[in-house]
mmCIF file of C-alpha atoms in Angstrom:
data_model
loop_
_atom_site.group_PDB
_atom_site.id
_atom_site.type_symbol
_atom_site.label_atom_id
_atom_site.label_comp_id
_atom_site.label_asym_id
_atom_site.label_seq_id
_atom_site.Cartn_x
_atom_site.Cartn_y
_atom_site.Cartn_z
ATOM 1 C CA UNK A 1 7.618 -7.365 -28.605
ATOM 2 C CA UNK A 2 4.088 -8.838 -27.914
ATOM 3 C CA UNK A 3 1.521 -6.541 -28.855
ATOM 4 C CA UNK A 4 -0.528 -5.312 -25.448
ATOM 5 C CA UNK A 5 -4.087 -5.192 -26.303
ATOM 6 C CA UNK A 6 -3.705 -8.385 -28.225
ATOM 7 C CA UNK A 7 -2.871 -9.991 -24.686
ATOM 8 C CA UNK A 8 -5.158 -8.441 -23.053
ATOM 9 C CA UNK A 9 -7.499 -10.261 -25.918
ATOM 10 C CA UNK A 10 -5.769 -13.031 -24.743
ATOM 11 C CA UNK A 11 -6.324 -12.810 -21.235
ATOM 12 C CA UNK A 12 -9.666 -11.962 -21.589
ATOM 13 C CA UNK A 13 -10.493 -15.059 -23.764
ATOM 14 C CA UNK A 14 -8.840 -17.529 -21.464
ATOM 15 C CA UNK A 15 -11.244 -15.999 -19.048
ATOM 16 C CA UNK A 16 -14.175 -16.236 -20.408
ATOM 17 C CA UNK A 17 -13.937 -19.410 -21.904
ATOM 18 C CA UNK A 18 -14.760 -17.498 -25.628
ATOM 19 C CA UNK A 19 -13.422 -15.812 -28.086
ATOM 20 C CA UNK A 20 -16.845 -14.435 -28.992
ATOM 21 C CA UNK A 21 -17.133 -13.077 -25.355
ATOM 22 C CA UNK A 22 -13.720 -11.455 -25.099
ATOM 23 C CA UNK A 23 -14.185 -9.690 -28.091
ATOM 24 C CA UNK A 24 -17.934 -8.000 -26.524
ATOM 25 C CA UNK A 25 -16.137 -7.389 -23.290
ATOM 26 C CA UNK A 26 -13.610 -5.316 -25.364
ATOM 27 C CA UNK A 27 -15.874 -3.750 -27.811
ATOM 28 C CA UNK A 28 -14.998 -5.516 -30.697
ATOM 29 C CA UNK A 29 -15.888 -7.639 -33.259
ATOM 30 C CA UNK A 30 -15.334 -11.677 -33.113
ATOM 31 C CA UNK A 31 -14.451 -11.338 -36.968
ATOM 32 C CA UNK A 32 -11.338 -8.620 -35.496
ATOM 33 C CA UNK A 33 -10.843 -10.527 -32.517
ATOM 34 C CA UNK A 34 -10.022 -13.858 -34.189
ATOM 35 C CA UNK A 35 -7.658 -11.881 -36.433
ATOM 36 C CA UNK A 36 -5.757 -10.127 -33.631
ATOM 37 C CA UNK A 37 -5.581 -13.828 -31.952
ATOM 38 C CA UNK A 38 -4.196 -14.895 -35.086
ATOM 39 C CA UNK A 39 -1.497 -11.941 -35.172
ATOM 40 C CA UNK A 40 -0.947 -12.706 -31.344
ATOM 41 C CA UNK A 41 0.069 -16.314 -32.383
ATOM 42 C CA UNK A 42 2.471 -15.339 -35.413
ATOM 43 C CA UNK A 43 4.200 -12.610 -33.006
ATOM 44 C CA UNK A 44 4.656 -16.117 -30.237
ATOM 45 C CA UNK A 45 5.865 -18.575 -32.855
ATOM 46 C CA UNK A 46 3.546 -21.099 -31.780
ATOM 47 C CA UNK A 47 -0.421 -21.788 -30.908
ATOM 48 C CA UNK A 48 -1.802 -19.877 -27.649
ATOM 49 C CA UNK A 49 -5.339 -21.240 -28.121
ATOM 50 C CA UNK A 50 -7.588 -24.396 -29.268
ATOM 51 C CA UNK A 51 -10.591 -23.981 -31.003
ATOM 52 C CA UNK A 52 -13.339 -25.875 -30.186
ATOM 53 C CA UNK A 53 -16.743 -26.608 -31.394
ATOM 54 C CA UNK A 54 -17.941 -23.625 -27.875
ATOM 55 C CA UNK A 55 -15.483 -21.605 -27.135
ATOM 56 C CA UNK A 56 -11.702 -22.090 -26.791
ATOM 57 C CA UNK A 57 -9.180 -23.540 -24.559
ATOM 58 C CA UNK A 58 -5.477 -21.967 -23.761
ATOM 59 C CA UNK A 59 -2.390 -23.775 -24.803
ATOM 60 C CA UNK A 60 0.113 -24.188 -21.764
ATOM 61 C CA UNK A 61 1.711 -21.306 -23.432
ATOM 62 C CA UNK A 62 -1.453 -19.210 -24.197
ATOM 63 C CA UNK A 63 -2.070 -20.189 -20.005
ATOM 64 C CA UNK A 64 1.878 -18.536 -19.238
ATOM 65 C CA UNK A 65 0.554 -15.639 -20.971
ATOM 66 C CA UNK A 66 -2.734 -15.033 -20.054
ATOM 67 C CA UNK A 67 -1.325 -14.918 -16.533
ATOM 68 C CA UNK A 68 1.337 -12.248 -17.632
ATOM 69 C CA UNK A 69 -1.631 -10.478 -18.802
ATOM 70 C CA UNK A 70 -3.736 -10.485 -15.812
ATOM 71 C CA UNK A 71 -1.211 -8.318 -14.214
ATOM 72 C CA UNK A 72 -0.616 -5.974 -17.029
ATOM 73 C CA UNK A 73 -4.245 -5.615 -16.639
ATOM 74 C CA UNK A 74 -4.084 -4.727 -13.202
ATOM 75 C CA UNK A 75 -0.904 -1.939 -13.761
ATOM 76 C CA UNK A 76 -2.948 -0.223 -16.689
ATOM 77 C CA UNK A 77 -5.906 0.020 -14.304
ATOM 78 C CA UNK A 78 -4.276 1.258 -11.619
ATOM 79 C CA UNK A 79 -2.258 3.746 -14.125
ATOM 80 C CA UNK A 80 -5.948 4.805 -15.095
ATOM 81 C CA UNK A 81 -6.985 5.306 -11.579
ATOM 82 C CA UNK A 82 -4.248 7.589 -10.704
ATOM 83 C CA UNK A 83 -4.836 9.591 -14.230
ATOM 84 C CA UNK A 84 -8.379 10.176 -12.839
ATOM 85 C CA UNK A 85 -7.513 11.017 -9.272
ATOM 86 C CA UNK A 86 -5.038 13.548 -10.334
ATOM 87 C CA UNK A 87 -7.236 16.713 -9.980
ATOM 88 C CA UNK A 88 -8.102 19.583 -8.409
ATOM 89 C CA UNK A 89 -9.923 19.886 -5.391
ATOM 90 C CA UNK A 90 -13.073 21.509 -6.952
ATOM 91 C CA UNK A 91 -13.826 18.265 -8.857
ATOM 92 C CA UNK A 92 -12.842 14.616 -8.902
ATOM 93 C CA UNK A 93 -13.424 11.660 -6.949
ATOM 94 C CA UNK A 94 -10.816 10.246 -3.997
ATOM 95 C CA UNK A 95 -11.514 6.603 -3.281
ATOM 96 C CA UNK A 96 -10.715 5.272 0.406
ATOM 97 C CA UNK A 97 -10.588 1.616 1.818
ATOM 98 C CA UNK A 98 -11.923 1.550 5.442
ATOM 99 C CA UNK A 99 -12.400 -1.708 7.693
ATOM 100 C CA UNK A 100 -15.623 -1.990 9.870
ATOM 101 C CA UNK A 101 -14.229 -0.277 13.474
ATOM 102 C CA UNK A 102 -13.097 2.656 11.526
ATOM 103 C CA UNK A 103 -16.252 3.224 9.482
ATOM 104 C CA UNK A 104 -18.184 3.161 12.771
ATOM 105 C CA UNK A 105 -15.895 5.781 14.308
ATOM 106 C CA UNK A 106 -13.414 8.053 12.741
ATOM 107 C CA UNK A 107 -14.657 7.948 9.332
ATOM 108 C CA UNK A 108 -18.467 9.358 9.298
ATOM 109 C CA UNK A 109 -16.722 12.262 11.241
ATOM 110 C CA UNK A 110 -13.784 12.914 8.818
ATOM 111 C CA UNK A 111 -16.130 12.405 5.852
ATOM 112 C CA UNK A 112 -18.727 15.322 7.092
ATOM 113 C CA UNK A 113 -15.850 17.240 7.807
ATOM 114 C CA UNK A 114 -13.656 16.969 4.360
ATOM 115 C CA UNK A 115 -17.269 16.986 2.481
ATOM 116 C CA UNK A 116 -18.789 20.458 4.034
ATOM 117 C CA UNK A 117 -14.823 21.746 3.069
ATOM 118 C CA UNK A 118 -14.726 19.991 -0.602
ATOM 119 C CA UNK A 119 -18.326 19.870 -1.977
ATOM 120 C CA UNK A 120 -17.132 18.935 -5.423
ATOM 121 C CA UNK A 121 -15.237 16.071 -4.327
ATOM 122 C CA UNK A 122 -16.639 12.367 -4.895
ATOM 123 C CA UNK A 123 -15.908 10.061 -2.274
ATOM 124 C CA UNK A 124 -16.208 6.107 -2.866
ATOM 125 C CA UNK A 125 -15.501 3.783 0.186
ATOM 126 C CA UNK A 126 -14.903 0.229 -0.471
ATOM 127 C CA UNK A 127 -14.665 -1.817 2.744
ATOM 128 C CA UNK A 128 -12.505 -5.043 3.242
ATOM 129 C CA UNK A 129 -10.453 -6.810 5.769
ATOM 130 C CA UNK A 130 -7.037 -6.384 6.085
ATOM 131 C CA UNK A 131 -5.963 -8.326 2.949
ATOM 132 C CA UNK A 132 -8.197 -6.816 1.184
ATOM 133 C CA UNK A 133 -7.584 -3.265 1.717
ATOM 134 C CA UNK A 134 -3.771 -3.901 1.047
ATOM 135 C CA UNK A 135 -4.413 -5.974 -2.597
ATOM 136 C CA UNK A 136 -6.904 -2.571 -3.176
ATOM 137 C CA UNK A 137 -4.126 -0.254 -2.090
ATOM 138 C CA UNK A 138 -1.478 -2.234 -4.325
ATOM 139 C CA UNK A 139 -3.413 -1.844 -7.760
ATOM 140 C CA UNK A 140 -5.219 1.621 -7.212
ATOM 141 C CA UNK A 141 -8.687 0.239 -6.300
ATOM 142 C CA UNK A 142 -8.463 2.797 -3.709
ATOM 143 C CA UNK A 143 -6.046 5.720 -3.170
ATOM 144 C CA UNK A 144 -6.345 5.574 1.223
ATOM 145 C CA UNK A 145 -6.516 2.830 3.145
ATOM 146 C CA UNK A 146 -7.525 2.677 6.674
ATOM 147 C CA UNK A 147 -5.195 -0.496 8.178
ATOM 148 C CA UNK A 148 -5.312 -1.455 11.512
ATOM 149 C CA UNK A 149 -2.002 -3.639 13.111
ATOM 150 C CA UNK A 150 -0.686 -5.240 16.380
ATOM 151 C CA UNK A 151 2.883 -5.466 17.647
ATOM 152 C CA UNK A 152 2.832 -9.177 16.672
ATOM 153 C CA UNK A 153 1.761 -8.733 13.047
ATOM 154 C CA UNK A 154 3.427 -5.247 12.221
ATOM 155 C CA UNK A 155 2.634 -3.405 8.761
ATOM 156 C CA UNK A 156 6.145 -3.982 6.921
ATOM 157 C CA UNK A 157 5.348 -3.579 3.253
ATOM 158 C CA UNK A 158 7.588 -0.838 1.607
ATOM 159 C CA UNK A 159 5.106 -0.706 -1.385
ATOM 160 C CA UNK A 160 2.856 1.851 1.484
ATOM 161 C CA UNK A 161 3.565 4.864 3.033
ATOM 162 C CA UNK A 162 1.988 4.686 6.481
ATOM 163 C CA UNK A 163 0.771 7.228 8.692
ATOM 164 C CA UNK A 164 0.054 6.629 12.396
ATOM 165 C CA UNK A 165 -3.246 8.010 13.167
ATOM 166 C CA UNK A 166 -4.178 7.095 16.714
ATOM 167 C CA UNK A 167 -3.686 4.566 19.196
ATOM 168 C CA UNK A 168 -6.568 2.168 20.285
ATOM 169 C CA UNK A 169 -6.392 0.109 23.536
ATOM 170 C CA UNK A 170 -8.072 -2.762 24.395
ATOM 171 C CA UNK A 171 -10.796 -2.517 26.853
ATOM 172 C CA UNK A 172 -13.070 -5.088 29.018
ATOM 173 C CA UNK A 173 -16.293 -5.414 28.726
ATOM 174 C CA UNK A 174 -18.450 -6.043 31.593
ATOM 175 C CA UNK A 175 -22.212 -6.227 32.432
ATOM 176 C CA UNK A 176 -23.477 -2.970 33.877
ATOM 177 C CA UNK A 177 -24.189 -4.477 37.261
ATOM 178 C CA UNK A 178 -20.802 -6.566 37.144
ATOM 179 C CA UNK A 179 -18.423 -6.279 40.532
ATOM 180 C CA UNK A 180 -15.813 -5.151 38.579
ATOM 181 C CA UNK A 181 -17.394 -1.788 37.563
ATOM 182 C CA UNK A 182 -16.028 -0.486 40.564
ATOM 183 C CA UNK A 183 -12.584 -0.967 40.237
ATOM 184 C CA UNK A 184 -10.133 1.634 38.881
ATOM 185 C CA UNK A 185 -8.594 -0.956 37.083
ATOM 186 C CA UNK A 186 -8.261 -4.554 36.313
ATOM 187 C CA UNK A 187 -5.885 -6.867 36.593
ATOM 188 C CA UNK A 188 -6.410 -9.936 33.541
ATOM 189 C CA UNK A 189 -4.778 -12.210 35.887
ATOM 190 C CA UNK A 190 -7.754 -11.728 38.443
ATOM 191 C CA UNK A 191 -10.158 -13.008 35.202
ATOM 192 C CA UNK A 192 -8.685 -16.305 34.793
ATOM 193 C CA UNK A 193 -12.404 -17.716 36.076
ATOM 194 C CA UNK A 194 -14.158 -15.701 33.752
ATOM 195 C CA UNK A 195 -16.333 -16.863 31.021
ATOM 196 C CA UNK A 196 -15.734 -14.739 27.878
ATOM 197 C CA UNK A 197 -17.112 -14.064 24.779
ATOM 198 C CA UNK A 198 -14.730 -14.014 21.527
ATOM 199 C CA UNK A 199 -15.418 -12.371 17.591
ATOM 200 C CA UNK A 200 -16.062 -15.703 15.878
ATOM 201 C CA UNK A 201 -14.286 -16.380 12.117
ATOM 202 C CA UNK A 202 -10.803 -16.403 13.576
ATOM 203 C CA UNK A 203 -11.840 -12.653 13.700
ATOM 204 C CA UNK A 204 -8.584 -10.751 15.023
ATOM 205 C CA UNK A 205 -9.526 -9.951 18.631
ATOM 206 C CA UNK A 206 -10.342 -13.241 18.798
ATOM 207 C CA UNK A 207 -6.593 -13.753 18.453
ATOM 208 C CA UNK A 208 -5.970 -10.730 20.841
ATOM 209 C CA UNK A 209 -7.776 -12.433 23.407
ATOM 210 C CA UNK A 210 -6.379 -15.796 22.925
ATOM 211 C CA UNK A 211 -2.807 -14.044 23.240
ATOM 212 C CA UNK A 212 -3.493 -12.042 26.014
ATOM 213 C CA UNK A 213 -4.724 -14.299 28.153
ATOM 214 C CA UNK A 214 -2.046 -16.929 27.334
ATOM 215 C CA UNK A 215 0.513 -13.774 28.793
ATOM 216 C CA UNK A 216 -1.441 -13.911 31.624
ATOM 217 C CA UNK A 217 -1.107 -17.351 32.460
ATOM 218 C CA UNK A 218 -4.677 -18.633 31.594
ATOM 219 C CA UNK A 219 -6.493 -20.238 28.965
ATOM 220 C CA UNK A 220 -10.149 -18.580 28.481
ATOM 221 C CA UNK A 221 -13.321 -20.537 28.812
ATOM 222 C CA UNK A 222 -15.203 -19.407 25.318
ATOM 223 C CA UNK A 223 -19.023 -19.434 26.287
ATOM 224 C CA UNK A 224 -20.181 -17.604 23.150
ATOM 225 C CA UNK A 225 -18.852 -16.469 19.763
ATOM 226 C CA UNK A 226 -20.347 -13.489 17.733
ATOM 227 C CA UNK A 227 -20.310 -11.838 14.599
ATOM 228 C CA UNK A 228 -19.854 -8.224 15.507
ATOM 229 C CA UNK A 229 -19.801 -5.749 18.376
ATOM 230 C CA UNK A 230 -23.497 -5.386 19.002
ATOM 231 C CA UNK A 231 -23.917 -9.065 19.332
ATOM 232 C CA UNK A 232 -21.179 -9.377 21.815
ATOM 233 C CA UNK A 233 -22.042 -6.369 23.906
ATOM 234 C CA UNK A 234 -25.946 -8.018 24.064
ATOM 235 C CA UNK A 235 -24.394 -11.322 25.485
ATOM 236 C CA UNK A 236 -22.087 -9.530 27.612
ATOM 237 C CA UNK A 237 -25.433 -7.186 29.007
ATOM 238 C CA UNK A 238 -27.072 -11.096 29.433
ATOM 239 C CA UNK A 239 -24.663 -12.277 31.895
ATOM 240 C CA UNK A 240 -22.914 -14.871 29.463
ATOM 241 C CA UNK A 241 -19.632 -13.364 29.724
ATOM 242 C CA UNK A 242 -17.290 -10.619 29.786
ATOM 243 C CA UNK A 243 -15.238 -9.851 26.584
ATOM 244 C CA UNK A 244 -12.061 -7.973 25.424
ATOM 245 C CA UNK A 245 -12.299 -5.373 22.095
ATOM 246 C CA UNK A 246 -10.730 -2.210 20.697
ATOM 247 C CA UNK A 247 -12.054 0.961 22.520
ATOM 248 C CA UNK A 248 -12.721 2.175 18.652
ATOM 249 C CA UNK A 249 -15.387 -0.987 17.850
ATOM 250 C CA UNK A 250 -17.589 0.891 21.263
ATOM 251 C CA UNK A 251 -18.301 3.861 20.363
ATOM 252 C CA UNK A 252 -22.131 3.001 20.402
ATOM 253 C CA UNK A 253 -22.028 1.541 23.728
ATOM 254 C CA UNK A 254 -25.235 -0.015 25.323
ATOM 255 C CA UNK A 255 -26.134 1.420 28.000
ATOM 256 C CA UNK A 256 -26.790 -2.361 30.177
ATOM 257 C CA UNK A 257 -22.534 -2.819 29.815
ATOM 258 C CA UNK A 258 -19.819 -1.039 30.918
ATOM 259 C CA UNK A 259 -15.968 -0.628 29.776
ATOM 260 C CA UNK A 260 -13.140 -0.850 32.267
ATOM 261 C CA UNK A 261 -9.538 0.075 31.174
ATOM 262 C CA UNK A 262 -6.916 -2.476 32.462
ATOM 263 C CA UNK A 263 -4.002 -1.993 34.609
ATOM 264 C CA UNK A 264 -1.309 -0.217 33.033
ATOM 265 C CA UNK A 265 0.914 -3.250 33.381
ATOM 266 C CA UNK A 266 -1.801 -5.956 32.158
ATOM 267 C CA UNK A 267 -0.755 -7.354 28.642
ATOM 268 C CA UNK A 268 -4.442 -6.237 26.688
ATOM 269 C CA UNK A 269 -2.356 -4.913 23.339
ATOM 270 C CA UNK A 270 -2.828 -1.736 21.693
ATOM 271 C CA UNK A 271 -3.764 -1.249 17.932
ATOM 272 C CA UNK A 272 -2.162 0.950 15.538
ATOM 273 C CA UNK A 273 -4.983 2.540 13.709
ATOM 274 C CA UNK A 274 -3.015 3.547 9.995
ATOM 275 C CA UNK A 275 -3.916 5.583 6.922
ATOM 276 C CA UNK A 276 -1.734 3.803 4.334
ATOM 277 C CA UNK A 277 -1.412 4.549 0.075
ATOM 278 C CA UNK A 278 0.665 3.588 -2.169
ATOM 279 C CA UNK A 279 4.658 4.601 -1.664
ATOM 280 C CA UNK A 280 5.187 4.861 -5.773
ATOM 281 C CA UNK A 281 1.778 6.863 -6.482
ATOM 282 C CA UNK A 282 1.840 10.929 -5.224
ATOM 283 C CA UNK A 283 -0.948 11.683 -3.384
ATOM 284 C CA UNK A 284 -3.590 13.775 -5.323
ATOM 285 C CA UNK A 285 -4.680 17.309 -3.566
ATOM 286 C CA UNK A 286 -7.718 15.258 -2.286
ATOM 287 C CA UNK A 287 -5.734 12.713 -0.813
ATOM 288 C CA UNK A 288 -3.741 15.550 0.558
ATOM 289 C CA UNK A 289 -6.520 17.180 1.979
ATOM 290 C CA UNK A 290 -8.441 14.009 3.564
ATOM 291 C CA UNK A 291 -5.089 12.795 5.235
ATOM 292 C CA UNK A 292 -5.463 16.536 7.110
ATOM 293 C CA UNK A 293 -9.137 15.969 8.004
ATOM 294 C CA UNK A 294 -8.632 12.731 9.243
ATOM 295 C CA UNK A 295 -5.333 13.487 11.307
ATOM 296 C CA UNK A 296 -7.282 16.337 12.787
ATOM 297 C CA UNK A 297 -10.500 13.647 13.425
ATOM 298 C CA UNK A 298 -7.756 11.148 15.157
ATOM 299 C CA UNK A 299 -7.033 13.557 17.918
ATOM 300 C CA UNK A 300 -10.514 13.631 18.882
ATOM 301 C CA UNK A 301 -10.366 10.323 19.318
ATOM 302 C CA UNK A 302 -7.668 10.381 21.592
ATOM 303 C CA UNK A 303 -8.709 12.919 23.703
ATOM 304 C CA UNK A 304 -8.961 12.355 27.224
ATOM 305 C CA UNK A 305 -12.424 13.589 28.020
ATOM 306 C CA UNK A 306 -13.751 11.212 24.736
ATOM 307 C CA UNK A 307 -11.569 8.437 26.619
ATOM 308 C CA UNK A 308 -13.265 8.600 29.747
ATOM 309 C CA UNK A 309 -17.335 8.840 27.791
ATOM 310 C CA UNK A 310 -16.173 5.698 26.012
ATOM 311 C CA UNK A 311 -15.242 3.554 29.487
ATOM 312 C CA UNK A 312 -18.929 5.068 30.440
ATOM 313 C CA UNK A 313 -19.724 5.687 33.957
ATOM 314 C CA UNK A 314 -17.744 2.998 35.770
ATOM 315 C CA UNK A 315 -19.301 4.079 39.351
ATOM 316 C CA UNK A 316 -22.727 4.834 38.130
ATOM 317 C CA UNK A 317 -26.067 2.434 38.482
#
């Protein structure tokens, strides 16, 4: 059987481009390193590495198992991270993985709330997209996730064990002074002469806009594209267009645009807003304890009275 930290040597190297390199990333000496390469080889049966005048080069078989060793790299990190998560709740640090909408809106509250309970607790939050937060998930980057999914692209990865936090409807967007403030309602079949502003970066409500109007029997005429929420609300407030988002991604609302809700049998979709980890790693008692906090956070979010501040004042101004 191949020797582990030699291939990790090994992986390392191939890396790096250097022997000499690998071995300082690892703490050791070149002098060790080149003998542990050389031990590596003998347990192969065959050359894994050339040496050259700077640094070395991987055989096609020193490649093959470099590769292997990138993911027993990732396991033994991810076995580290759960030995280091598994601790009390008077000491420790829990790791989460949040996307943007989320960090703007559940998560300052649950994070006041778990740290006023938990004061010896260290939180990290690393933020990603969607892909991102799953590959962090998978090799114990982070212990939560905060995912987000539609009916057309459903969570199905039996590697996570999901937990459905809220729902989070789509909304309009409209300028405060728009004709539409007024009604109850809204129809997206009544907006087919609408110019609209979409998330640029094949952003996903760009996609959720695309697909909803398509349902509706309309292509929409894309006068702007922006980079976030603020940027869209300002050209929404400017009279460029009207736009579609999550009610989540408003919680700062300006005060020049308003939100309408949409007819109960409109196709605008509704989000799943998730708190996912890892199915084959037990939650630690701080992972425990945030998926209570944040639970409890999720209702608030879903309460009716907090539903109707969001849409704003729909008959005011």
């Amino acid at each position: 059987m191949l020797n582990v930290r030699r291939l990790l040597l090994l992986t390392e190297a191939t890396e790096r481009g250097s022997l000499t390199a690998a071995a300082e990333a690892l703490g050791m000496t070149t002098s060790a390193a080149s003998q542990q390469m050389s031990l590596l080889e003998q347990e192969a049966g065959q050359p894994l590495i050339e040496r050259l005048p700077r640094g070395i080069r991987p055989t096609p078989a020193g490649t093959a198992l470099a590769e292997r060793g990138q993911a027993i790299r990732r396991e033994l990190r991810a076995a580290q991270a759960d030995l280091d998560s598994f601790t009390a709740l008077d000491q420790g640090t829990l790791r989460l993985g949040s996307f943007p909408t989320a960090s703007a809106s559940l998560l300052p509250l649950a994070l006041t709330r778990f740290r006023r309970r938990h004061t010896g607790i260290r939180i990290e939050v690393r933020a990603g997209v969607l892909a991102e937060l799953r590959e962090m998930l998978h090799t114990g980057e982070v212990e939560q996730g905060l995912l987000w999914d539609y009916e057309w692209n459903r969570l199905d990865d039996p590697a996570l064990s999901l937990t459905h936090l809220l729902d989070d409807p789509t909304v309009l967007v409209v300028p405060a002074d728009s004709p539409l403030r007024t009604h109850p309602s809204v129809r997206l079949g009544d907006l087919a002469d609408q110019e609209w502003i979409i998330r640029a970066d094949n952003h996903p409500v760009a996609d959720v806009l695309r697909r909803s109007c398509r349902r509706a029997g309309f292509e929409p005429r894309i006068a702007y594209s922006s980079h976030d929420y603020q940027e869209a609300q300002a050209m929404v407030a400017a009279g460029l267009g009207i736009a579609l988002a999550p009610r989540l991604a408003l919680t700062s609302r300006r005060s020049d645009v308003r939100l309408l809700p949409f007819a109960s049998d409109v196709p605008a979709p509704t989000r799943r807003i998730l708190l996912a980890r890892a199915t084959a790693r037990p939650a630690t008692p701080p992972a425990q304890a945030m998926d209570r906090v944040l639970r409890a956070v999720a209702q608030r979010f879903t309460a009716p009275g907090l539903h109707r501040a969001q849409l704003g004042a729909v008959r005011r101004g």
